[in-house]
JSON list of C-alpha atoms in Angstrom, two decimals:
[
{"chain": "A", "resi": 1, "resn": "MET", "atom": "CA", "xyz": [-3.06, 185.01, 3.09]},
{"chain": "A", "resi": 2, "resn": "ILE", "atom": "CA", "xyz": [0.36, 185.79, 3.86]},
{"chain": "A", "resi": 3, "resn": "THR", "atom": "CA", "xyz": [1.77, 186.37, 1.31]},
{"chain": "A", "resi": 4, "resn": "LYS", "atom": "CA", "xyz": [4.96, 183.81, 0.02]},
{"chain": "A", "resi": 5, "resn": "PRO", "atom": "CA", "xyz": [7.49, 186.52, 1.57]},
{"chain": "A", "resi": 6, "resn": "ALA", "atom": "CA", "xyz": [6.34, 187.20, 4.46]},
{"chain": "A", "resi": 7, "resn": "LYS", "atom": "CA", "xyz": [6.06, 183.55, 5.07]},
{"chain": "A", "resi": 8, "resn": "GLN", "atom": "CA", "xyz": [9.63, 182.71, 4.13]},
{"chain": "A", "resi": 9, "resn": "CYS", "atom": "CA", "xyz": [10.70, 185.58, 5.87]},
{"chain": "A", "resi": 10, "resn": "ALA", "atom": "CA", "xyz": [9.62, 184.12, 8.92]},
{"chain": "A", "resi": 11, "resn": "TYR", "atom": "CA", "xyz": [10.37, 181.13, 8.39]},
{"chain": "A", "resi": 12, "resn": "VAL", "atom": "CA", "xyz": [14.02, 182.53, 8.56]},
{"chain": "A", "resi": 13, "resn": "ARG", "atom": "CA", "xyz": [13.29, 183.88, 11.63]},
{"chain": "A", "resi": 14, "resn": "ALA", "atom": "CA", "xyz": [12.26, 180.82, 13.23]},
{"chain": "A", "resi": 15, "resn": "VAL", "atom": "CA", "xyz": [15.13, 178.94, 12.34]},
{"chain": "A", "resi": 16, "resn": "LEU", "atom": "CA", "xyz": [17.56, 181.31, 13.55]},
{"chain": "A", "resi": 17, "resn": "ALA", "atom": "CA", "xyz": [14.91, 181.15, 17.02]},
{"chain": "A", "resi": 18, "resn": "GLU", "atom": "CA", "xyz": [15.13, 177.86, 17.62]},
{"chain": "A", "resi": 19, "resn": "PHE", "atom": "CA", "xyz": [19.13, 177.75, 16.69]},
{"chain": "A", "resi": 20, "resn": "SER", "atom": "CA", "xyz": [19.85, 180.15, 19.04]},
{"chain": "A", "resi": 21, "resn": "SER", "atom": "CA", "xyz": [17.54, 178.41, 22.03]},
{"chain": "A", "resi": 22, "resn": "ILE", "atom": "CA", "xyz": [19.41, 175.64, 21.81]},
{"chain": "A", "resi": 23, "resn": "GLU", "atom": "CA", "xyz": [21.83, 176.93, 24.50]},
{"chain": "A", "resi": 24, "resn": "GLU", "atom": "CA", "xyz": [19.11, 177.59, 26.43]},
{"chain": "A", "resi": 25, "resn": "CYS", "atom": "CA", "xyz": [17.90, 174.22, 26.35]},
{"chain": "A", "resi": 26, "resn": "ILE", "atom": "CA", "xyz": [21.15, 172.60, 27.26]},
{"chain": "A", "resi": 27, "resn": "ARG", "atom": "CA", "xyz": [21.09, 175.00, 30.14]},
{"chain": "A", "resi": 28, "resn": "GLN", "atom": "CA", "xyz": [18.16, 174.00, 31.43]},
{"chain": "A", "resi": 29, "resn": "LEU", "atom": "CA", "xyz": [18.80, 170.37, 30.87]},
{"chain": "A", "resi": 30, "resn": "TYR", "atom": "CA", "xyz": [22.54, 169.86, 31.97]},
{"chain": "A", "resi": 31, "resn": "ASP", "atom": "CA", "xyz": [22.33, 172.33, 34.72]},
{"chain": "A", "resi": 32, "resn": "GLY", "atom": "CA", "xyz": [26.09, 172.69, 36.09]},
{"chain": "A", "resi": 33, "resn": "LEU", "atom": "CA", "xyz": [27.63, 172.64, 32.44]},
{"chain": "A", "resi": 34, "resn": "ASP", "atom": "CA", "xyz": [30.66, 175.02, 31.98]},
{"chain": "A", "resi": 35, "resn": "GLU", "atom": "CA", "xyz": [28.64, 177.49, 29.85]},
{"chain": "A", "resi": 36, "resn": "ASN", "atom": "CA", "xyz": [32.47, 178.50, 28.64]},
{"chain": "A", "resi": 37, "resn": "ALA", "atom": "CA", "xyz": [31.89, 175.09, 26.98]},
{"chain": "A", "resi": 38, "resn": "TYR", "atom": "CA", "xyz": [29.13, 175.36, 24.92]},
{"chain": "A", "resi": 39, "resn": "LEU", "atom": "CA", "xyz": [28.08, 179.10, 24.62]},
{"chain": "A", "resi": 40, "resn": "ILE", "atom": "CA", "xyz": [27.64, 180.01, 20.91]},
{"chain": "A", "resi": 41, "resn": "ARG", "atom": "CA", "xyz": [29.75, 183.46, 21.74]},
{"chain": "A", "resi": 42, "resn": "LYS", "atom": "CA", "xyz": [32.37, 180.87, 22.72]},
{"chain": "A", "resi": 43, "resn": "SER", "atom": "CA", "xyz": [32.84, 178.40, 20.09]},
{"chain": "A", "resi": 44, "resn": "LYS", "atom": "CA", "xyz": [35.13, 178.91, 17.27]},
{"chain": "A", "resi": 45, "resn": "ASN", "atom": "CA", "xyz": [32.99, 178.47, 14.34]},
{"chain": "A", "resi": 46, "resn": "PRO", "atom": "CA", "xyz": [32.33, 181.36, 13.51]},
{"chain": "A", "resi": 47, "resn": "ALA", "atom": "CA", "xyz": [29.05, 180.55, 11.58]},
{"chain": "A", "resi": 48, "resn": "PHE", "atom": "CA", "xyz": [27.65, 180.14, 14.30]},
{"chain": "A", "resi": 49, "resn": "HIS", "atom": "CA", "xyz": [28.79, 183.55, 15.62]},
{"chain": "A", "resi": 50, "resn": "PHE", "atom": "CA", "xyz": [26.75, 185.20, 13.06]},
{"chain": "A", "resi": 51, "resn": "LEU", "atom": "CA", "xyz": [23.73, 182.87, 12.88]},
{"chain": "A", "resi": 52, "resn": "LYS", "atom": "CA", "xyz": [23.36, 184.24, 16.85]},
{"chain": "A", "resi": 53, "resn": "LEU", "atom": "CA", "xyz": [23.82, 188.05, 15.69]},
{"chain": "A", "resi": 54, "resn": "LEU", "atom": "CA", "xyz": [21.90, 187.40, 12.74]},
{"chain": "A", "resi": 55, "resn": "ARG", "atom": "CA", "xyz": [19.13, 186.08, 15.10]},
{"chain": "A", "resi": 56, "resn": "ASN", "atom": "CA", "xyz": [19.64, 188.97, 17.66]},
{"chain": "A", "resi": 57, "resn": "TYR", "atom": "CA", "xyz": [19.23, 191.53, 14.92]},
{"chain": "A", "resi": 58, "resn": "ASN", "atom": "CA", "xyz": [16.12, 189.96, 13.27]},
{"chain": "A", "resi": 59, "resn": "ILE", "atom": "CA", "xyz": [14.49, 189.90, 17.15]},
{"chain": "A", "resi": 60, "resn": "HIS", "atom": "CA", "xyz": [15.75, 193.24, 18.47]},
{"chain": "A", "resi": 61, "resn": "LEU", "atom": "CA", "xyz": [16.05, 195.76, 15.71]},
{"chain": "A", "resi": 62, "resn": "SER", "atom": "CA", "xyz": [14.90, 195.30, 12.15]},
{"chain": "A", "resi": 63, "resn": "GLU", "atom": "CA", "xyz": [14.34, 192.02, 9.71]},
{"chain": "A", "resi": 64, "resn": "SER", "atom": "CA", "xyz": [16.32, 190.19, 7.42]},
{"chain": "A", "resi": 65, "resn": "THR", "atom": "CA", "xyz": [14.94, 190.92, 3.83]},
{"chain": "A", "resi": 66, "resn": "LEU", "atom": "CA", "xyz": [15.27, 188.10, 1.37]},
{"chain": "A", "resi": 67, "resn": "SER", "atom": "CA", "xyz": [15.81, 188.11, -2.61]},
{"chain": "A", "resi": 68, "resn": "GLU", "atom": "CA", "xyz": [15.57, 185.31, -4.91]},
{"chain": "A", "resi": 69, "resn": "LYS", "atom": "CA", "xyz": [17.62, 184.00, -7.43]},
{"chain": "A", "resi": 70, "resn": "THR", "atom": "CA", "xyz": [18.50, 181.06, -9.59]},
{"chain": "A", "resi": 71, "resn": "ILE", "atom": "CA", "xyz": [21.88, 179.29, -9.23]},
{"chain": "A", "resi": 72, "resn": "ASN", "atom": "CA", "xyz": [23.00, 175.69, -11.28]},
{"chain": "A", "resi": 73, "resn": "ILE", "atom": "CA", "xyz": [23.05, 172.53, -9.85]},
{"chain": "A", "resi": 74, "resn": "ILE", "atom": "CA", "xyz": [24.64, 168.95, -10.57]},
{"chain": "A", "resi": 75, "resn": "LEU", "atom": "CA", "xyz": [22.80, 166.00, -9.28]},
{"chain": "A", "resi": 76, "resn": "GLN", "atom": "CA", "xyz": [24.87, 163.32, -8.63]},
{"chain": "A", "resi": 77, "resn": "SER", "atom": "CA", "xyz": [22.42, 160.88, -10.86]},
{"chain": "A", "resi": 78, "resn": "GLU", "atom": "CA", "xyz": [23.17, 163.39, -13.50]},
{"chain": "A", "resi": 79, "resn": "PRO", "atom": "CA", "xyz": [26.52, 164.36, -13.55]},
{"chain": "A", "resi": 80, "resn": "GLU", "atom": "CA", "xyz": [26.35, 165.74, -17.39]},
{"chain": "A", "resi": 81, "resn": "THR", "atom": "CA", "xyz": [23.63, 167.96, -16.78]},
{"chain": "A", "resi": 82, "resn": "GLU", "atom": "CA", "xyz": [23.11, 171.72, -15.32]},
{"chain": "A", "resi": 83, "resn": "HIS", "atom": "CA", "xyz": [19.64, 172.10, -13.39]},
{"chain": "A", "resi": 84, "resn": "ASP", "atom": "CA", "xyz": [18.49, 175.29, -12.46]},
{"chain": "A", "resi": 85, "resn": "MET", "atom": "CA", "xyz": [17.57, 175.85, -9.04]},
{"chain": "A", "resi": 86, "resn": "GLN", "atom": "CA", "xyz": [15.54, 178.71, -7.39]},
{"chain": "A", "resi": 87, "resn": "VAL", "atom": "CA", "xyz": [17.08, 179.92, -4.02]},
{"chain": "A", "resi": 88, "resn": "LEU", "atom": "CA", "xyz": [16.69, 182.48, -1.24]},
{"chain": "A", "resi": 89, "resn": "PHE", "atom": "CA", "xyz": [19.48, 184.75, 0.02]},
{"chain": "A", "resi": 90, "resn": "ILE", "atom": "CA", "xyz": [19.34, 187.98, 2.72]},
{"chain": "A", "resi": 91, "resn": "ASP", "atom": "CA", "xyz": [19.60, 190.90, 0.74]},
{"chain": "A", "resi": 92, "resn": "ASN", "atom": "CA", "xyz": [20.32, 193.68, 3.43]},
{"chain": "A", "resi": 93, "resn": "LEU", "atom": "CA", "xyz": [23.33, 192.23, 5.20]},
{"chain": "A", "resi": 94, "resn": "ASP", "atom": "CA", "xyz": [25.16, 195.47, 6.63]},
{"chain": "A", "resi": 95, "resn": "ALA", "atom": "CA", "xyz": [28.12, 194.85, 9.30]},
{"chain": "A", "resi": 96, "resn": "LYS", "atom": "CA", "xyz": [26.66, 199.21, 10.96]},
{"chain": "A", "resi": 97, "resn": "GLU", "atom": "CA", "xyz": [23.22, 197.89, 11.46]},
{"chain": "A", "resi": 98, "resn": "ILE", "atom": "CA", "xyz": [24.50, 194.69, 13.13]},
{"chain": "A", "resi": 99, "resn": "SER", "atom": "CA", "xyz": [27.18, 196.76, 15.31]},
{"chain": "A", "resi": 100, "resn": "ARG", "atom": "CA", "xyz": [24.11, 198.28, 17.50]},
{"chain": "A", "resi": 101, "resn": "LEU", "atom": "CA", "xyz": [23.47, 195.15, 18.50]},
{"chain": "A", "resi": 102, "resn": "ASN", "atom": "CA", "xyz": [24.47, 195.01, 21.82]},
{"chain": "A", "resi": 103, "resn": "SER", "atom": "CA", "xyz": [25.95, 191.42, 21.42]},
{"chain": "A", "resi": 104, "resn": "SER", "atom": "CA", "xyz": [27.85, 192.77, 18.73]},
{"chain": "A", "resi": 105, "resn": "LYS", "atom": "CA", "xyz": [30.08, 193.98, 21.69]},
{"chain": "A", "resi": 106, "resn": "TYR", "atom": "CA", "xyz": [32.46, 191.14, 21.36]},
{"chain": "A", "resi": 107, "resn": "TYR", "atom": "CA", "xyz": [33.40, 191.65, 17.58]},
{"chain": "A", "resi": 108, "resn": "THR", "atom": "CA", "xyz": [34.71, 194.80, 15.69]},
{"chain": "A", "resi": 109, "resn": "LEU", "atom": "CA", "xyz": [33.36, 196.24, 12.73]},
{"chain": "A", "resi": 110, "resn": "ASP", "atom": "CA", "xyz": [36.07, 194.21, 10.56]},
{"chain": "A", "resi": 111, "resn": "GLU", "atom": "CA", "xyz": [35.30, 190.93, 11.86]},
{"chain": "A", "resi": 112, "resn": "LEU", "atom": "CA", "xyz": [31.17, 191.64, 11.27]},
{"chain": "A", "resi": 113, "resn": "GLU", "atom": "CA", "xyz": [32.60, 192.77, 7.71]},
{"chain": "A", "resi": 114, "resn": "LYS", "atom": "CA", "xyz": [34.38, 188.92, 7.39]},
{"chain": "A", "resi": 115, "resn": "PHE", "atom": "CA", "xyz": [31.45, 187.38, 8.73]},
{"chain": "A", "resi": 116, "resn": "ILE", "atom": "CA", "xyz": [28.99, 188.98, 6.00]},
{"chain": "A", "resi": 117, "resn": "GLU", "atom": "CA", "xyz": [31.71, 188.80, 3.62]},
{"chain": "A", "resi": 118, "resn": "VAL", "atom": "CA", "xyz": [31.66, 184.63, 3.98]},
{"chain": "A", "resi": 119, "resn": "PHE", "atom": "CA", "xyz": [28.15, 183.76, 5.19]},
{"chain": "A", "resi": 120, "resn": "ASP", "atom": "CA", "xyz": [26.96, 186.01, 1.56]},
{"chain": "A", "resi": 121, "resn": "GLU", "atom": "CA", "xyz": [29.33, 184.28, -0.51]},
{"chain": "A", "resi": 122, "resn": "LYS", "atom": "CA", "xyz": [28.71, 181.11, 1.00]},
{"chain": "A", "resi": 123, "resn": "GLN", "atom": "CA", "xyz": [24.48, 181.98, 0.65]},
{"chain": "A", "resi": 124, "resn": "HIS", "atom": "CA", "xyz": [24.99, 182.52, -3.11]},
{"chain": "A", "resi": 125, "resn": "GLU", "atom": "CA", "xyz": [26.90, 179.02, -3.61]},
{"chain": "A", "resi": 126, "resn": "PHE", "atom": "CA", "xyz": [24.26, 177.17, -2.14]},
{"chain": "A", "resi": 127, "resn": "GLY", "atom": "CA", "xyz": [21.38, 179.23, -1.26]},
{"chain": "A", "resi": 128, "resn": "LEU", "atom": "CA", "xyz": [20.24, 180.69, 2.29]},
{"chain": "A", "resi": 129, "resn": "SER", "atom": "CA", "xyz": [18.48, 177.48, 2.93]},
{"chain": "A", "resi": 130, "resn": "GLN", "atom": "CA", "xyz": [21.24, 175.24, 2.17]},
{"chain": "A", "resi": 131, "resn": "LEU", "atom": "CA", "xyz": [23.66, 177.12, 4.47]},
{"chain": "A", "resi": 132, "resn": "LEU", "atom": "CA", "xyz": [21.22, 176.92, 7.06]},
{"chain": "A", "resi": 133, "resn": "MET", "atom": "CA", "xyz": [20.59, 173.38, 7.66]},
{"chain": "A", "resi": 134, "resn": "THR", "atom": "CA", "xyz": [24.25, 173.02, 6.57]},
{"chain": "A", "resi": 135, "resn": "ILE", "atom": "CA", "xyz": [25.69, 175.52, 10.01]},
{"chain": "A", "resi": 136, "resn": "LEU", "atom": "CA", "xyz": [22.77, 173.62, 11.79]},
{"chain": "A", "resi": 137, "resn": "VAL", "atom": "CA", "xyz": [23.97, 170.33, 10.70]},
{"chain": "A", "resi": 138, "resn": "HIS", "atom": "CA", "xyz": [27.62, 171.31, 12.17]},
{"chain": "A", "resi": 139, "resn": "TYR", "atom": "CA", "xyz": [26.55, 173.23, 15.42]},
{"chain": "A", "resi": 140, "resn": "SER", "atom": "CA", "xyz": [24.40, 169.51, 16.06]},
{"chain": "A", "resi": 141, "resn": "ASP", "atom": "CA", "xyz": [27.16, 167.67, 16.09]},
{"chain": "A", "resi": 142, "resn": "PHE", "atom": "CA", "xyz": [29.01, 170.06, 17.63]},
{"chain": "A", "resi": 143, "resn": "ILE", "atom": "CA", "xyz": [27.13, 170.09, 20.66]},
{"chain": "A", "resi": 144, "resn": "SER", "atom": "CA", "xyz": [26.36, 166.14, 20.64]},
{"chain": "A", "resi": 145, "resn": "GLU", "atom": "CA", "xyz": [30.27, 165.60, 20.42]},
{"chain": "A", "resi": 146, "resn": "PHE", "atom": "CA", "xyz": [30.60, 168.51, 23.57]},
{"chain": "A", "resi": 147, "resn": "LEU", "atom": "CA", "xyz": [27.81, 166.27, 25.50]},
{"chain": "A", "resi": 148, "resn": "SER", "atom": "CA", "xyz": [29.81, 162.88, 24.79]},
{"chain": "A", "resi": 149, "resn": "GLY", "atom": "CA", "xyz": [33.08, 164.44, 26.07]},
{"chain": "A", "resi": 150, "resn": "GLN", "atom": "CA", "xyz": [34.56, 165.12, 22.90]},
{"chain": "A", "resi": 151, "resn": "SER", "atom": "CA", "xyz": [35.12, 168.62, 20.51]},
{"chain": "A", "resi": 152, "resn": "THR", "atom": "CA", "xyz": [36.81, 167.82, 17.97]},
{"chain": "A", "resi": 153, "resn": "LEU", "atom": "CA", "xyz": [34.56, 169.73, 15.88]},
{"chain": "A", "resi": 154, "resn": "ALA", "atom": "CA", "xyz": [34.47, 173.01, 18.51]},
{"chain": "A", "resi": 155, "resn": "GLN", "atom": "CA", "xyz": [37.66, 174.12, 15.73]},
{"chain": "A", "resi": 156, "resn": "LYS", "atom": "CA", "xyz": [35.74, 173.90, 12.57]},
{"chain": "A", "resi": 157, "resn": "THR", "atom": "CA", "xyz": [35.40, 177.13, 10.61]},
{"chain": "A", "resi": 158, "resn": "CYS", "atom": "CA", "xyz": [33.15, 178.82, 8.40]},
{"chain": "A", "resi": 159, "resn": "THR", "atom": "CA", "xyz": [35.15, 178.34, 5.45]},
{"chain": "A", "resi": 160, "resn": "ASP", "atom": "CA", "xyz": [35.00, 173.96, 6.51]},
{"chain": "A", "resi": 161, "resn": "PHE", "atom": "CA", "xyz": [30.80, 173.98, 5.06]},
{"chain": "A", "resi": 162, "resn": "LYS", "atom": "CA", "xyz": [30.02, 172.16, 2.23]},
{"chain": "A", "resi": 163, "resn": "ALA", "atom": "CA", "xyz": [26.89, 171.76, 0.84]}
]
């Protein structure tokens, strides 16, 4: 009874909410850790910052709307053949709207526009689902290394992402 677009938006919203909840989980499980070391807004990775802003936008202000497009992919098993694949992308990214968030006070409008520019480029290249999974894997690696006492992945940036 729920439409496909409504389900897709709900899944994106859930991914964003779960991503942001990792901070609280760490706070609860590892009481006493320096929050400056693991808070998303304190990380050097702009993709983490943007996902947190997207979460806040989707929870507090409005809803990201999704569109679908076709991209061409090449499978490693068939390097000579291109395949069409349907992917989703957020079609209503707007720096001025995101700047209305209380949590956007840490960023200039130019920074928000750059976040959107890079995110938009990557989601159109890979599709939203793949981009979200890639960012989540990088964040998981960052948290894992941080909790292991290492932080080499803390310096990764959005341009380091590869599908």
